CSV table of C-alpha atoms in Angstrom, one decimal:
chain,number,residue,atom,x,y,z
A,279,MET,CA,2.6,-36.5,40.9
A,280,THR,CA,-1.2,-36.2,40.4
A,281,PRO,CA,-2.9,-39.6,40.1
A,282,ALA,CA,-5.1,-40.4,37.2
A,283,LYS,CA,-7.2,-43.3,36.0
A,284,LEU,CA,-8.4,-44.7,32.7
A,285,ALA,CA,-11.6,-46.8,32.9
A,286,LEU,CA,-12.9,-48.9,30.0
A,287,GLU,CA,-16.5,-49.8,29.3
A,288,ASP,CA,-15.6,-53.5,29.9
A,289,GLY,CA,-14.8,-52.7,33.6
A,290,THR,CA,-11.0,-52.6,33.2
A,291,VAL,CA,-9.3,-49.7,35.1
A,292,PHE,CA,-5.7,-48.5,34.8
A,293,THR,CA,-4.1,-46.3,37.4
A,294,GLY,CA,-1.1,-44.0,36.6
A,295,GLU,CA,0.2,-40.4,36.8
A,296,ALA,CA,-1.4,-37.4,35.2
A,297,PHE,CA,0.6,-35.0,32.9
A,298,GLY,CA,-0.6,-32.1,30.8
A,299,ALA,CA,-4.0,-30.8,31.9
A,300,THR,CA,-6.1,-32.0,34.8
A,301,GLY,CA,-9.8,-32.9,34.4
A,302,GLU,CA,-12.0,-35.6,33.0
A,303,VAL,CA,-12.7,-36.7,29.4
A,304,ASP,CA,-14.4,-39.5,27.6
A,305,GLY,CA,-13.7,-41.0,24.2
A,306,GLU,CA,-13.0,-44.0,22.2
A,307,VAL,CA,-9.7,-45.6,23.4
A,308,VAL,CA,-7.4,-46.4,20.5
A,309,PHE,CA,-3.7,-47.0,19.9
A,310,ASN,CA,-1.1,-45.7,17.5
A,311,THR,CA,2.1,-47.8,16.6
A,312,SER,CA,4.2,-44.9,15.4
A,313,MET,CA,7.7,-44.6,17.0
A,314,THR,CA,7.8,-40.8,16.2
A,315,GLY,CA,5.4,-38.2,15.1
A,316,TYR,CA,3.5,-37.7,18.4
A,317,GLN,CA,3.1,-34.0,17.7
A,318,GLU,CA,1.5,-34.7,14.3
A,319,ILE,CA,-0.8,-37.2,16.0
A,320,LEU,CA,-1.8,-34.7,18.7
A,321,THR,CA,-2.8,-32.1,16.1
A,322,ASP,CA,-4.5,-34.4,13.5
A,323,PRO,CA,-8.2,-33.4,13.6
A,324,SER,CA,-9.1,-37.1,12.7
A,325,TYR,CA,-8.5,-38.0,16.3
A,326,ARG,CA,-11.4,-35.9,17.6
A,327,GLY,CA,-13.4,-37.9,20.2
A,328,GLN,CA,-10.6,-40.4,20.8
A,329,ILE,CA,-8.2,-41.1,23.7
A,330,VAL,CA,-5.0,-42.1,22.0
A,331,THR,CA,-2.5,-44.6,23.4
A,332,MET,CA,1.1,-44.7,22.0
A,333,THR,CA,2.6,-48.2,21.8
A,334,TYR,CA,6.2,-46.9,21.7
A,335,PRO,CA,7.3,-46.8,25.4
A,336,GLU,CA,8.8,-43.3,25.7
A,337,ILE,CA,7.1,-40.3,24.2
A,338,GLY,CA,8.2,-36.6,24.4
A,339,ASN,CA,11.9,-36.9,24.2
A,340,TYR,CA,12.3,-34.5,21.2
A,341,GLY,CA,9.8,-32.0,22.5
A,342,ILE,CA,7.4,-29.7,20.6
A,343,ASN,CA,8.0,-27.2,17.9
A,344,ALA,CA,5.9,-24.7,16.0
A,345,GLU,CA,6.6,-26.1,12.5
A,346,ASP,CA,5.4,-29.7,12.7
A,347,VAL,CA,1.8,-29.1,13.7
A,348,GLU,CA,-1.0,-30.5,11.4
A,349,SER,CA,-3.6,-28.0,12.6
A,350,SER,CA,-3.9,-25.0,14.9
A,351,LYS,CA,-4.3,-27.1,18.1
A,352,PRO,CA,-4.6,-30.6,19.4
A,353,HIS,CA,-8.0,-32.3,18.8
A,354,LEU,CA,-7.8,-35.6,20.6
A,355,ALA,CA,-9.7,-36.1,23.9
A,356,GLY,CA,-6.8,-37.6,25.9
A,357,PHE,CA,-3.2,-38.9,25.5
A,358,ILE,CA,-1.7,-42.1,27.1
A,359,VAL,CA,2.0,-43.0,27.2
A,360,ARG,CA,4.1,-45.6,29.0
A,361,GLU,CA,6.6,-43.0,30.0
A,362,ASN,CA,6.6,-39.2,29.5
A,363,SER,CA,10.1,-38.2,28.9
A,364,ARG,CA,11.5,-35.8,31.5
A,365,ILE,CA,14.0,-34.4,29.0
A,366,ALA,CA,13.1,-32.8,25.6
A,367,SER,CA,16.2,-32.6,23.4
A,368,ASN,CA,16.2,-31.5,19.8
A,369,PHE,CA,17.7,-28.4,18.0
A,370,ARG,CA,14.2,-27.5,16.8
A,371,CYS,CA,12.5,-28.0,20.2
A,372,ASP,CA,10.8,-24.9,21.7
A,373,GLY,CA,8.7,-26.7,24.4
A,374,LYS,CA,7.9,-29.8,26.3
A,375,LEU,CA,5.1,-32.2,25.6
A,376,ASP,CA,3.7,-31.8,29.2
A,377,GLU,CA,3.6,-28.0,28.8
A,378,TYR,CA,2.0,-28.3,25.4
A,379,LEU,CA,-0.8,-30.5,26.6
A,380,ALA,CA,-1.5,-28.4,29.6
A,381,LYS,CA,-1.6,-25.2,27.4
A,382,HIS,CA,-4.3,-26.8,25.2
A,383,GLY,CA,-6.3,-28.5,28.0
A,384,ILE,CA,-5.5,-32.1,27.0
A,385,VAL,CA,-5.4,-34.7,29.8
A,386,GLY,CA,-2.4,-37.1,29.7
A,387,LEU,CA,-1.8,-40.3,31.5
A,388,ALA,CA,1.6,-41.9,32.0
A,389,GLY,CA,3.0,-44.9,33.9
A,390,ILE,CA,0.4,-47.6,33.0
A,391,ASP,CA,1.1,-50.8,31.3
A,392,THR,CA,0.4,-49.7,27.7
A,393,ARG,CA,1.1,-53.2,26.3
A,394,ALA,CA,-1.7,-54.6,28.5
A,395,LEU,CA,-4.0,-51.9,27.3
A,396,VAL,CA,-3.2,-52.4,23.6
A,397,ARG,CA,-3.5,-56.2,23.9
A,398,ARG,CA,-7.0,-55.7,25.4
A,399,ILE,CA,-8.1,-53.4,22.6
A,400,ARG,CA,-6.6,-55.8,19.9
A,401,THR,CA,-8.5,-58.7,21.5
A,402,LEU,CA,-11.9,-57.0,22.3
A,403,GLY,CA,-11.8,-54.0,19.9
A,404,ALA,CA,-11.6,-50.3,20.5
A,405,MET,CA,-13.7,-49.4,23.5
A,406,LYS,CA,-15.3,-46.3,25.1
A,407,GLY,CA,-13.4,-45.0,28.1
A,408,VAL,CA,-13.1,-42.2,30.6
A,409,LEU,CA,-9.8,-40.6,31.6
A,410,SER,CA,-9.9,-38.6,34.9
A,411,THR,CA,-7.8,-36.9,37.5
A,412,THR,CA,-10.8,-35.7,39.4
A,413,ASP,CA,-12.9,-38.8,39.9
A,414,LEU,CA,-10.8,-41.8,41.1
A,415,ASP,CA,-13.6,-44.2,42.0
A,416,ASP,CA,-13.5,-47.2,39.7
A,417,THR,CA,-17.2,-48.0,39.8
A,418,SER,CA,-18.1,-44.4,39.0
A,419,LEU,CA,-15.6,-44.2,36.1
A,420,VAL,CA,-16.7,-47.5,34.5
A,421,ALA,CA,-20.3,-46.4,34.6
A,422,LYS,CA,-19.3,-43.1,32.9
A,423,ALA,CA,-17.4,-45.0,30.3
A,424,LYS,CA,-20.4,-47.2,29.5
A,425,ALA,CA,-22.7,-44.1,29.3
A,426,SER,CA,-20.4,-42.1,27.0
A,427,PRO,CA,-21.6,-41.6,23.4
A,428,GLY,CA,-18.8,-43.3,21.4
A,429,LEU,CA,-18.2,-42.5,17.7
A,430,VAL,CA,-20.8,-44.5,15.7
A,431,GLY,CA,-23.5,-42.3,14.3
A,432,ARG,CA,-21.9,-39.0,15.5
A,433,ASP,CA,-21.0,-36.1,13.2
A,434,LEU,CA,-17.6,-35.2,14.6
A,435,VAL,CA,-16.6,-33.3,11.4
A,436,ARG,CA,-18.7,-30.3,12.4
A,437,GLU,CA,-16.5,-29.9,15.5
A,438,VAL,CA,-13.3,-29.5,13.5
A,439,LEU,CA,-14.5,-27.6,10.4
A,440,PRO,CA,-12.8,-24.3,9.4
A,441,GLU,CA,-15.1,-21.4,9.9
A,442,GLN,CA,-14.6,-20.0,6.4
A,443,ALA,CA,-12.8,-20.5,3.1
A,444,ARG,CA,-9.3,-19.4,2.6
A,445,VAL,CA,-6.5,-19.5,0.1
A,446,TRP,CA,-3.6,-21.8,1.2
A,447,SER,CA,-0.2,-20.1,1.1
A,448,GLU,CA,2.2,-22.5,2.9
A,449,GLY,CA,4.6,-24.9,1.2
A,450,LEU,CA,6.7,-27.7,2.8
A,451,THR,CA,9.1,-26.5,5.6
A,452,LYS,CA,12.8,-26.5,5.0
A,453,TRP,CA,13.1,-29.4,7.4
A,454,ALA,CA,10.5,-31.4,5.6
A,455,ARG,CA,12.4,-30.9,2.4
A,456,ILE,CA,15.6,-32.1,4.0
A,457,ALA,CA,13.9,-35.1,5.6
A,458,ASP,CA,12.1,-36.0,2.4
A,459,ASP,CA,15.0,-35.1,0.2
A,460,MET,CA,12.7,-32.9,-1.9
A,461,SER,CA,13.1,-29.6,-3.7
A,462,ALA,CA,10.2,-27.5,-5.1
A,463,PRO,CA,9.3,-28.9,-8.6
A,464,SER,CA,8.9,-26.6,-11.5
A,465,TYR,CA,5.6,-26.7,-13.4
A,466,SER,CA,4.7,-24.9,-16.6
A,467,GLU,CA,1.1,-24.4,-15.6
A,468,GLU,CA,-0.8,-24.1,-12.4
A,469,PHE,CA,-4.0,-25.9,-11.4
A,470,HIS,CA,-6.6,-24.7,-9.0
A,471,VAL,CA,-7.7,-27.2,-6.4
A,472,VAL,CA,-10.6,-26.7,-4.0
A,473,ALA,CA,-10.0,-28.8,-0.9
A,474,MET,CA,-13.0,-29.8,1.1
A,475,ASP,CA,-11.8,-29.6,4.7
A,476,PHE,CA,-13.4,-32.2,7.0
A,477,GLY,CA,-10.5,-31.9,9.4
A,478,MET,CA,-7.6,-31.7,7.0
A,479,LYS,CA,-4.0,-32.2,8.0
A,480,TRP,CA,-2.0,-29.1,6.8
A,481,ASN,CA,0.7,-31.2,5.2
A,482,ILE,CA,-1.8,-32.3,2.5
A,483,ALA,CA,-2.3,-28.8,1.4
A,484,ARG,CA,1.5,-28.2,1.5
A,485,HIS,CA,1.9,-31.2,-0.8
A,486,LEU,CA,-0.8,-30.1,-3.2
A,487,GLN,CA,1.0,-26.8,-3.4
A,488,GLU,CA,4.3,-28.6,-4.1
A,489,ALA,CA,2.5,-30.4,-7.0
A,490,GLY,CA,2.0,-27.0,-8.6
A,491,CYS,CA,-1.6,-26.4,-7.4
A,492,ARG,CA,-3.2,-23.2,-6.1
A,493,VAL,CA,-5.3,-24.5,-3.2
A,494,THR,CA,-8.5,-23.0,-1.9
A,495,VAL,CA,-9.7,-24.6,1.4
A,496,VAL,CA,-13.4,-24.6,2.0
A,497,PRO,CA,-15.4,-26.0,4.9
A,498,GLY,CA,-16.6,-29.6,4.3
A,499,THR,CA,-20.2,-28.3,4.5
A,500,ALA,CA,-19.8,-26.4,1.2
A,501,SER,CA,-22.3,-27.2,-1.5
A,502,ALA,CA,-21.4,-28.5,-5.0
A,503,ASP,CA,-22.6,-25.2,-6.4
A,504,GLU,CA,-20.4,-23.2,-4.0
A,505,ILE,CA,-17.4,-25.3,-5.0
A,506,LEU,CA,-18.0,-25.2,-8.7
A,507,ALA,CA,-18.4,-21.3,-8.4
A,508,GLN,CA,-14.7,-21.3,-7.5
A,509,ASN,CA,-14.0,-22.7,-11.0
A,510,PRO,CA,-11.6,-25.4,-9.8
A,511,ASP,CA,-9.6,-27.8,-12.0
A,512,GLY,CA,-10.0,-30.5,-9.4
A,513,VAL,CA,-11.6,-31.2,-6.0
A,514,PHE,CA,-9.8,-32.7,-3.0
A,515,LEU,CA,-11.6,-34.6,-0.2
A,516,SER,CA,-9.7,-34.4,3.0
A,517,ASN,CA,-9.3,-36.7,6.0
A,518,GLY,CA,-11.4,-36.1,9.1
A,519,PRO,CA,-12.8,-37.7,12.3
A,520,GLY,CA,-15.3,-40.4,13.1
A,521,ASP,CA,-18.0,-42.2,11.3
A,522,PRO,CA,-18.5,-41.2,7.6
A,523,GLU,CA,-22.1,-42.4,7.2
A,524,PRO,CA,-23.9,-39.5,9.2
A,525,LEU,CA,-22.3,-36.9,6.8
A,526,ASP,CA,-25.2,-36.7,4.4
A,527,TYR,CA,-24.4,-33.2,3.4
A,528,ALA,CA,-20.8,-34.2,2.3
A,529,ILE,CA,-22.0,-37.3,0.5
A,530,SER,CA,-24.6,-35.4,-1.4
A,531,THR,CA,-22.1,-32.7,-2.4
A,532,ILE,CA,-19.5,-35.3,-3.6
A,533,ARG,CA,-22.2,-37.1,-5.6
A,534,ASN,CA,-23.1,-33.9,-7.3
A,535,LEU,CA,-19.4,-33.2,-8.1
A,536,LEU,CA,-18.5,-36.5,-9.6
A,537,GLY,CA,-18.1,-36.3,-13.3
A,538,LYS,CA,-17.9,-32.4,-13.2
A,539,ARG,CA,-14.4,-32.2,-11.9
A,540,PRO,CA,-11.5,-34.6,-11.2
A,541,VAL,CA,-11.7,-35.8,-7.5
A,542,PHE,CA,-9.1,-37.1,-5.2
A,543,GLY,CA,-9.9,-38.3,-1.6
A,544,ILE,CA,-7.8,-39.3,1.3
A,545,CYS,CA,-8.9,-41.3,4.4
A,546,LEU,CA,-12.3,-40.0,5.4
A,547,GLY,CA,-12.4,-38.4,1.9
A,548,HIS,CA,-11.9,-42.0,0.6
A,549,GLN,CA,-14.8,-43.3,2.6
A,550,LEU,CA,-17.1,-40.4,1.6
A,551,PHE,CA,-16.2,-40.9,-2.1
A,552,ALA,CA,-17.2,-44.6,-1.8
A,553,LEU,CA,-20.5,-43.7,-0.1
A,554,ALA,CA,-21.2,-41.1,-2.7
A,555,SER,CA,-20.6,-43.7,-5.4
A,556,GLY,CA,-23.0,-46.2,-3.9
A,557,ALA,CA,-20.9,-48.4,-1.5
A,558,LYS,CA,-21.1,-48.8,2.3
A,559,THR,CA,-18.7,-48.5,5.1
A,560,PHE,CA,-18.2,-50.5,8.4
A,561,LYS,CA,-16.4,-50.1,11.6
A,562,LEU,CA,-13.1,-51.9,12.0
A,563,LYS,CA,-12.4,-53.9,15.2
A,564,PHE,CA,-9.6,-51.6,16.4
A,565,GLY,CA,-8.7,-49.5,13.3
A,566,HIS,CA,-5.5,-48.8,11.5
A,567,ARG,CA,-3.3,-46.2,13.2
A,568,GLY,CA,0.4,-46.0,12.7
A,569,ALA,CA,3.2,-45.1,10.3
A,570,ASN,CA,4.1,-48.6,9.2
A,571,GLN,CA,1.0,-50.0,7.5
A,572,PRO,CA,1.9,-52.0,4.3
A,573,VAL,CA,-0.3,-51.3,1.3
A,574,GLN,CA,0.0,-52.9,-2.2
A,575,ASN,CA,-0.7,-51.0,-5.3
A,576,LEU,CA,-2.6,-53.5,-7.4
A,577,ASP,CA,-1.7,-51.7,-10.7
A,578,SER,CA,2.1,-51.8,-10.2
A,579,THR,CA,2.2,-54.6,-7.5
A,580,ARG,CA,4.6,-52.5,-5.5
A,581,VAL,CA,4.2,-52.4,-1.7
A,582,GLU,CA,4.1,-49.0,0.0
A,583,ILE,CA,4.8,-48.3,3.6
A,584,THR,CA,2.0,-45.9,4.7
A,585,ALA,CA,0.7,-43.8,7.5
A,586,GLN,CA,-2.9,-44.5,8.5
A,587,ASN,CA,-5.4,-43.2,11.0
A,588,HIS,CA,-9.0,-44.5,10.6
A,589,GLY,CA,-11.5,-46.6,12.4
A,590,PHE,CA,-13.9,-47.3,9.5
A,591,ALA,CA,-13.4,-48.9,6.0
A,592,VAL,CA,-15.2,-49.5,2.8
A,593,GLU,CA,-17.2,-52.7,2.6
A,594,GLU,CA,-16.0,-54.7,-0.4
A,595,GLU,CA,-19.3,-56.7,-0.8
A,596,THR,CA,-21.2,-53.4,-1.4
A,597,LEU,CA,-18.9,-52.0,-4.2
A,598,PRO,CA,-20.9,-51.0,-7.2
A,599,SER,CA,-19.5,-52.1,-10.6
A,600,HIS,CA,-18.3,-48.7,-11.5
A,601,LEU,CA,-15.8,-48.8,-8.6
A,602,GLU,CA,-12.6,-50.8,-8.8
A,603,ILE,CA,-10.1,-51.6,-6.1
A,604,THR,CA,-6.6,-50.1,-6.7
A,605,HIS,CA,-4.9,-50.8,-3.3
A,606,ARG,CA,-5.1,-53.3,-0.5
A,607,ASN,CA,-4.0,-53.2,3.1
A,608,LEU,CA,-1.7,-56.2,3.5
A,609,ASN,CA,-2.3,-56.6,7.2
A,610,ASP,CA,-6.0,-57.5,6.9
A,611,ASN,CA,-6.7,-57.3,3.1
A,612,THR,CA,-9.2,-54.4,3.5
A,613,ILE,CA,-9.7,-51.9,0.7
A,614,ALA,CA,-7.0,-49.2,0.7
A,615,GLY,CA,-7.7,-47.5,-2.6
A,616,LEU,CA,-10.5,-47.1,-5.1
A,617,ARG,CA,-10.9,-45.7,-8.7
A,618,HIS,CA,-14.1,-44.8,-10.5
A,619,ARG,CA,-14.4,-46.5,-13.9
A,620,GLU,CA,-16.7,-43.9,-15.5
A,621,VAL,CA,-15.6,-40.5,-14.1
A,622,PRO,CA,-12.2,-39.1,-13.2
A,623,ALA,CA,-12.1,-39.8,-9.5
A,624,PHE,CA,-9.9,-41.9,-7.1
A,625,SER,CA,-9.1,-42.2,-3.4
A,626,VAL,CA,-6.8,-43.9,-0.9
A,627,GLN,CA,-7.5,-45.0,2.7
A,628,TYR,CA,-4.0,-43.9,3.8
A,629,HIS,CA,-2.0,-40.6,4.1
A,630,PRO,CA,0.6,-40.1,1.3
A,631,GLU,CA,1.5,-36.7,2.7
A,632,ALA,CA,2.9,-38.3,5.9
A,633,SER,CA,6.0,-39.6,4.0
A,634,SER,CA,6.2,-43.0,5.9
A,635,GLY,CA,8.1,-44.6,3.0
A,636,PRO,CA,9.2,-41.7,2.8
A,637,HIS,CA,8.5,-41.4,-0.9
A,638,ASP,CA,6.4,-44.5,-1.6
A,639,SER,CA,3.1,-42.7,-2.0
A,640,GLU,CA,4.1,-39.3,-3.3
A,641,TYR,CA,3.1,-40.3,-6.8
A,642,LEU,CA,-0.6,-39.9,-5.8
A,643,PHE,CA,-0.4,-36.1,-5.8
A,644,HIS,CA,1.2,-36.2,-9.3
A,645,GLN,CA,-1.4,-38.7,-10.4
A,646,PHE,CA,-4.1,-36.2,-9.3
A,647,ARG,CA,-2.3,-33.5,-11.3
A,648,GLU,CA,-2.2,-35.7,-14.4
A,649,LEU,CA,-5.9,-36.4,-14.0
A,650,MET,CA,-6.5,-32.7,-14.0
A,651,THR,CA,-4.3,-32.2,-17.0
A,652,SER,CA,-6.3,-34.7,-19.0
A,653,CYS,CA,-9.7,-33.2,-17.9
A,654,ARG,CA,-8.9,-29.5,-17.9
A,655,VAL,CA,-11.9,-27.4,-18.8
């Protein structure tokens, strides 16, 4: 086995075994509490610039398949597990996790005490770190971790943007339908949605299509005029990586779209919607990442089990009067959903397309459709 080390900026060093690719990477070290879905986590562009630790002890046992990816390739900086399963067994499996990471140049670390690492992050907060198979000197690695750029103030969206606009053509897979107990709904009319892609998970576009929408995906750098030229019935704001505040171009575009078309935002899109509406955001201590986050819908009082992946949140004290809170995270009471009082626009801080409930949050896509129905131009 090839030795590998993870060094944190506070001087802590973990020694384990490398898997996947060899090399050295830096990033913000975070953790995800999901028991399954590691392939979706790997390919979620929102993890750009992060070294992700899985809290579930064994990862890789059901392998990799071509259908469950959320983008064209993995985007995270590094991947840490307690144990990398030697056997991948599933009727849909067409490869192993180790091989997949190696193919895409992602450095993996196994065999460390992930509980100790996660407890440290929960206590001290997410930290900058370096993961290496080439430099095994503790002092050198800690110095590199301290000198690494981190996430705050960086525009990571530009590193995961699509190169050009495209028409989305893919619905939910057969297996997703079985897992979600879903069948394609029948709608009497179609709506055209322009999705601003800041690092969008593909399952979002699939769910929009299932809700009877024709989806045009545009880069998150598109201007309001370029989007309105597509004559959409609604605009979707996608998830994406990193700090929302440096994204002046996106905030300006969204501000110019509000009131002209119905808007629905998810995750980073939620934060950008809030910023465009006059609120501010802040960095969470260690973020929300996992498939078991409880959120309460304040309108219905129902609790939804949600999937989340974000390190920033909307600051409640800065909310302008025209924004109202619709959902709350029940773990820490942070804002998990917003609605504009004056124009047709709303957002959530979680991922309704991830089907954690599994159907708890599916209504949001239909809510967006109803909003477009009432505002159709």
